[in-house]
Amino acid sequence: MSITQTQREYYIKEVAERTGLSKQVIRKWENRYQSLIPRRKENGYRVYSQDDIRTLLKIKDYQQKGDSIQQAVNRVHRERAQQDHQPIGNNMDMLIMDLLEAGENCDEAGLNRTLRQAYHYHGMGYFLNKIVIPFLVEVGNKWERGEWEAFQESVTSLVVRDFLVEVRSSFRYDDNAPLILGACLPGELHEVPVHIILLQCLMRGWKTKLIGSSPAPGSIEALVCRFQPKKVLLSATTTIPFEQNPELLKTLDKFAGRYQNTSFYLGGQGAISFVGNKQLRHIIVTNCIEDVLTFEPSIRAAFPNPK
């Protein structure tokens, strides 16, 4: 599936005319049910693709056949996630190839357009696990092999981050859902992994808050004190946070011990590498999302340092 530079976009009035849905209904489906994430132009106006129009027509059809709007949206997303992909080259998805081409050329509009179409077409789960994560891994590989310059990796990562922020900010959740707080450690600049994990948590019924890259010392502790989250996810892709503050891990572990009703997790290659065989009393070290979503404070006392 190749995205062309000349793909036409439509204003919401045109979409309403083509779908028979009012502008108010289209906005409601976007905001309440995450049916679409239209691109916004610099002037703030929404613009829609032909695929967006097809999505709205499918949802409308299922709704007229008896589904609730949420059921119809979920069905359309499932259908997209179940569709097979045509492999290319070394089994890399064509969408990923499009993303790599746009990233190599620092084509921010092309990156955003392809990400948006991939998300709408496949739904959240497939989009994160089969497109975003493999794409970012390949970006990192290209940078490490010297095939990409630092500026190419930086521009690409920023576009992906901004898109994930947009998706997460529009995701609807239950106000009474338990809270997960995600945070990079002070000195850690790579926040995209935290965005991905928090989106996976949203899909499981949690609500989320995020502290962005390299927060000021004490920010994590202050937000935990204020919001009393059920879980706290700490991330360090590099070992820089621990090199800058050798006492950081000890301080955070001691702080976590004061909140017995909150589970603390630490992940990322930098964290795993630094912790090694060190024993932590109150922070669970893991790179597995299932550990985060299933391990509860009630059993932490019996397994203070699960692997």
XYZ file of C-alpha atoms in Angstrom:
307
model
C 0.000 0.000 0.000
C 1.817 3.096 -1.178
C 0.864 6.611 -0.149
C 1.132 9.136 -2.941
C 2.062 12.763 -2.518
C -1.008 13.801 -4.553
C -3.619 12.019 -2.425
C -6.621 14.331 -2.223
C -7.855 15.650 1.103
C -11.372 16.842 1.928
C -12.752 19.419 4.323
C -15.411 18.288 6.781
C -18.197 19.923 4.752
C -17.241 17.773 1.743
C -17.043 14.661 3.936
C -20.522 15.392 5.276
C -21.867 15.691 1.753
C -20.231 12.432 0.609
C -21.263 10.372 3.659
C -24.662 11.844 4.501
C -23.457 12.461 8.057
C -23.702 15.872 9.664
C -20.537 17.686 10.659
C -21.625 17.396 14.291
C -21.947 13.603 14.019
C -18.548 13.275 12.339
C -16.885 15.268 15.128
C -18.740 13.259 17.772
C -17.559 9.962 16.276
C -13.987 11.274 16.212
C -13.922 12.646 19.763
C -16.053 10.090 21.567
C -15.338 6.873 19.682
C -11.892 7.457 18.107
C -13.241 6.560 14.680
C -10.714 8.829 12.936
C -7.872 11.228 13.577
C -8.137 13.766 10.766
C -5.068 15.754 9.844
C -5.137 19.379 10.908
C -3.724 22.059 8.635
C -1.695 24.957 9.980
C -4.872 27.053 10.168
C -6.512 24.425 12.408
C -9.003 23.065 9.862
C -9.572 19.305 9.738
C -8.867 17.553 6.444
C -9.827 13.974 5.595
C -8.567 11.344 3.179
C -10.573 9.079 0.885
C -9.859 6.245 3.336
C -11.412 8.337 6.118
C -14.563 8.682 4.044
C -14.683 4.916 3.436
C -14.248 4.325 7.163
C -17.169 6.598 8.009
C -19.359 4.894 5.415
C -18.544 1.457 6.870
C -19.317 2.616 10.399
C -22.561 4.170 9.186
C -23.518 0.922 7.437
C -22.896 -1.223 10.535
C -24.762 1.267 12.695
C -27.790 1.140 10.378
C -27.689 -2.680 10.616
C -28.063 -2.550 14.399
C -24.594 -2.046 15.888
C -23.971 0.693 18.412
C -21.483 3.298 17.212
C -18.748 1.894 19.444
C -19.452 -1.638 18.184
C -19.312 -0.411 14.589
C -16.015 1.427 15.159
C -14.494 -1.611 16.866
C -15.655 -3.880 14.038
C -14.063 -1.678 11.375
C -10.789 -1.559 13.323
C -10.803 -5.341 13.771
C -11.423 -5.904 10.078
C -8.419 -3.774 9.209
C -6.219 -5.503 11.777
C -7.119 -8.915 10.357
C -6.209 -8.106 6.776
C -3.035 -9.738 5.511
C -0.086 -7.668 4.279
C 1.876 -8.252 1.115
C 5.546 -8.671 2.148
C 8.286 -6.879 0.294
C 12.053 -7.302 0.200
C 13.217 -8.790 3.504
C 9.612 -9.259 4.756
C 9.326 -5.579 5.584
C 5.811 -4.198 5.244
C 5.282 -1.744 2.403
C 4.012 0.848 4.865
C 7.280 0.594 6.764
C 9.151 1.018 3.492
C 7.128 4.171 2.809
C 7.927 5.466 6.296
C 11.633 4.762 5.866
C 11.702 6.568 2.545
C 9.960 9.594 4.038
C 12.255 9.546 7.064
C 15.382 9.342 4.935
C 14.217 12.452 3.062
C 13.113 14.190 6.293
C 9.653 14.423 4.719
C 7.593 15.268 7.794
C 4.325 15.544 5.852
C 4.906 12.154 4.227
C 5.719 10.531 7.558
C 2.632 11.973 9.189
C 0.379 11.032 6.294
C 1.578 7.425 6.226
C 1.341 7.053 10.012
C -2.187 8.438 9.945
C -3.327 6.140 7.162
C -1.703 3.104 8.816
C -3.419 3.869 12.122
C -6.835 4.380 10.548
C -6.517 1.338 8.338
C -5.261 -1.187 10.878
C -6.409 -0.024 14.300
C -4.340 0.649 17.392
C -2.946 -2.784 18.267
C -1.636 -3.708 14.833
C -0.422 -0.170 14.219
C 1.761 -0.143 17.338
C 3.074 -3.712 17.266
C 3.456 -4.365 13.541
C 4.241 -0.932 12.135
C 5.496 1.622 14.671
C 7.768 -0.638 16.727
C 9.394 -2.441 13.739
C 9.794 0.903 11.976
C 11.559 2.498 14.941
C 13.803 -0.547 15.347
C 14.850 -0.241 11.712
C 15.440 3.513 12.125
C 17.747 2.759 15.048
C 19.546 0.081 13.046
C 20.099 2.442 10.140
C 21.552 5.069 12.445
C 23.853 2.556 14.160
C 25.059 1.220 10.776
C 25.836 4.749 9.621
C 23.223 4.650 6.855
C 21.337 7.586 8.393
C 22.648 10.812 9.874
C 21.602 11.910 13.349
C 19.291 14.577 11.930
C 17.322 11.966 9.951
C 16.807 9.842 13.059
C 15.877 12.917 15.105
C 13.306 14.283 12.633
C 11.713 10.860 12.211
C 11.489 10.202 15.959
C 9.930 13.612 16.589
C 7.217 13.064 13.974
C 6.383 9.641 15.423
C 6.318 11.068 18.926
C 4.001 13.925 17.946
C 1.614 11.525 16.224
C 1.497 9.206 19.238
C 0.820 12.209 21.474
C -2.090 13.149 19.210
C -3.518 9.630 19.322
C -3.214 9.380 23.105
C -4.745 12.807 23.704
C -7.834 11.862 21.667
C -8.285 8.414 23.235
C -11.446 8.145 25.316
C -11.253 6.398 28.691
C -13.384 5.904 31.790
C -12.769 8.664 34.334
C -12.939 6.020 37.061
C -10.254 3.844 35.440
C -7.043 3.224 37.417
C -4.168 5.563 36.673
C -0.752 4.688 35.245
C 1.965 7.350 35.379
C 4.706 7.029 32.745
C 8.013 8.856 33.037
C 11.472 9.044 31.535
C 14.192 9.278 34.150
C 16.020 12.607 34.510
C 18.589 12.782 31.714
C 16.707 10.344 29.461
C 15.664 11.976 26.171
C 13.993 9.015 24.440
C 10.308 9.241 25.343
C 8.720 7.398 22.392
C 8.859 3.982 24.156
C 6.837 5.433 27.041
C 4.194 6.761 24.633
C 3.857 3.306 23.068
C 3.495 1.566 26.437
C 0.921 4.075 27.660
C -1.135 3.588 24.490
C -1.050 -0.167 25.114
C -2.258 0.524 28.650
C -5.098 2.714 27.355
C -6.229 -0.179 25.179
C -6.444 -2.324 28.339
C -8.734 0.126 30.135
C -6.289 2.313 32.085
C -6.039 6.077 32.062
C -2.570 7.570 31.745
C -0.382 10.544 32.537
C 3.058 11.184 31.079
C 6.151 13.025 32.215
C 8.132 13.770 29.079
C 11.816 13.484 28.317
C 14.427 14.359 30.957
C 12.118 15.667 33.702
C 13.561 17.934 36.368
C 14.847 16.158 39.489
C 11.979 15.600 41.907
C 9.245 15.842 39.251
C 8.443 12.125 39.310
C 8.179 12.070 43.087
C 5.993 15.201 43.110
C 3.498 13.780 40.604
C 3.300 10.444 42.408
C 2.531 12.307 45.638
C -0.164 14.377 43.942
C -1.971 11.771 41.839
C -1.352 8.536 43.784
C -1.285 6.353 40.641
C -1.905 2.625 40.726
C 1.281 2.010 38.727
C 4.366 4.015 37.801
C 6.401 3.173 34.684
C 9.968 4.487 34.622
C 12.014 4.338 31.426
C 15.724 4.584 30.609
C 16.745 3.642 27.078
C 20.315 4.706 27.853
C 22.486 4.579 30.994
C 22.896 8.373 30.980
C 20.476 8.970 33.914
C 22.531 6.672 36.165
C 25.856 8.095 35.002
C 24.671 11.625 35.753
C 23.310 10.638 39.167
C 24.795 7.427 40.608
C 22.368 7.631 43.549
C 19.263 7.949 41.359
C 18.203 4.303 41.473
C 18.726 4.030 45.218
C 16.746 7.228 45.791
C 13.830 6.102 43.604
C 13.743 2.652 45.185
C 13.584 4.181 48.651
C 10.840 6.563 47.504
C 8.829 3.687 45.985
C 8.889 1.933 49.349
C 6.773 4.726 50.810
C 3.870 3.935 48.452
C 2.765 0.381 49.166
C -0.420 0.785 47.118
C 1.516 1.737 43.990
C 3.550 -0.644 41.824
C 6.765 0.801 40.397
C 8.369 -0.569 37.224
C 11.647 0.228 35.513
C 12.341 -0.721 31.896
C 14.442 0.096 28.864
C 17.766 -1.280 27.686
C 19.745 1.292 29.646
C 17.969 0.385 32.866
C 18.300 -3.361 32.323
C 22.004 -2.949 31.573
C 22.702 -0.746 34.588
C 20.695 -2.699 37.148
C 22.293 -6.036 36.268
C 22.369 -8.130 39.445
C 21.585 -5.235 41.764
C 18.728 -6.005 44.142
C 15.876 -3.520 44.280
C 13.388 -3.775 47.111
C 10.466 -1.810 45.717
C 10.925 -1.382 41.954
C 10.201 -4.199 39.489
C 12.693 -4.317 36.627
C 11.148 -5.624 33.419
C 10.846 -4.991 29.690
C 7.600 -6.970 29.400
C 4.317 -5.067 29.124
C 2.435 -8.080 30.476
C 4.381 -7.807 33.731
C 3.225 -4.220 34.060
C -0.426 -5.007 33.402
C -0.713 -8.133 35.556
C 1.656 -7.719 38.521
C -0.168 -6.186 41.489
C 1.042 -4.574 44.748
C -0.723 -7.293 46.774
C 1.776 -9.907 45.559
C 4.837 -7.675 45.402
C 5.855 -8.524 48.971
C 6.189 -12.201 48.040
C 8.192 -11.447 44.876
C 10.203 -8.278 45.557
C 12.387 -8.608 42.458
C 10.618 -10.711 39.776
C 12.480 -11.560 36.553
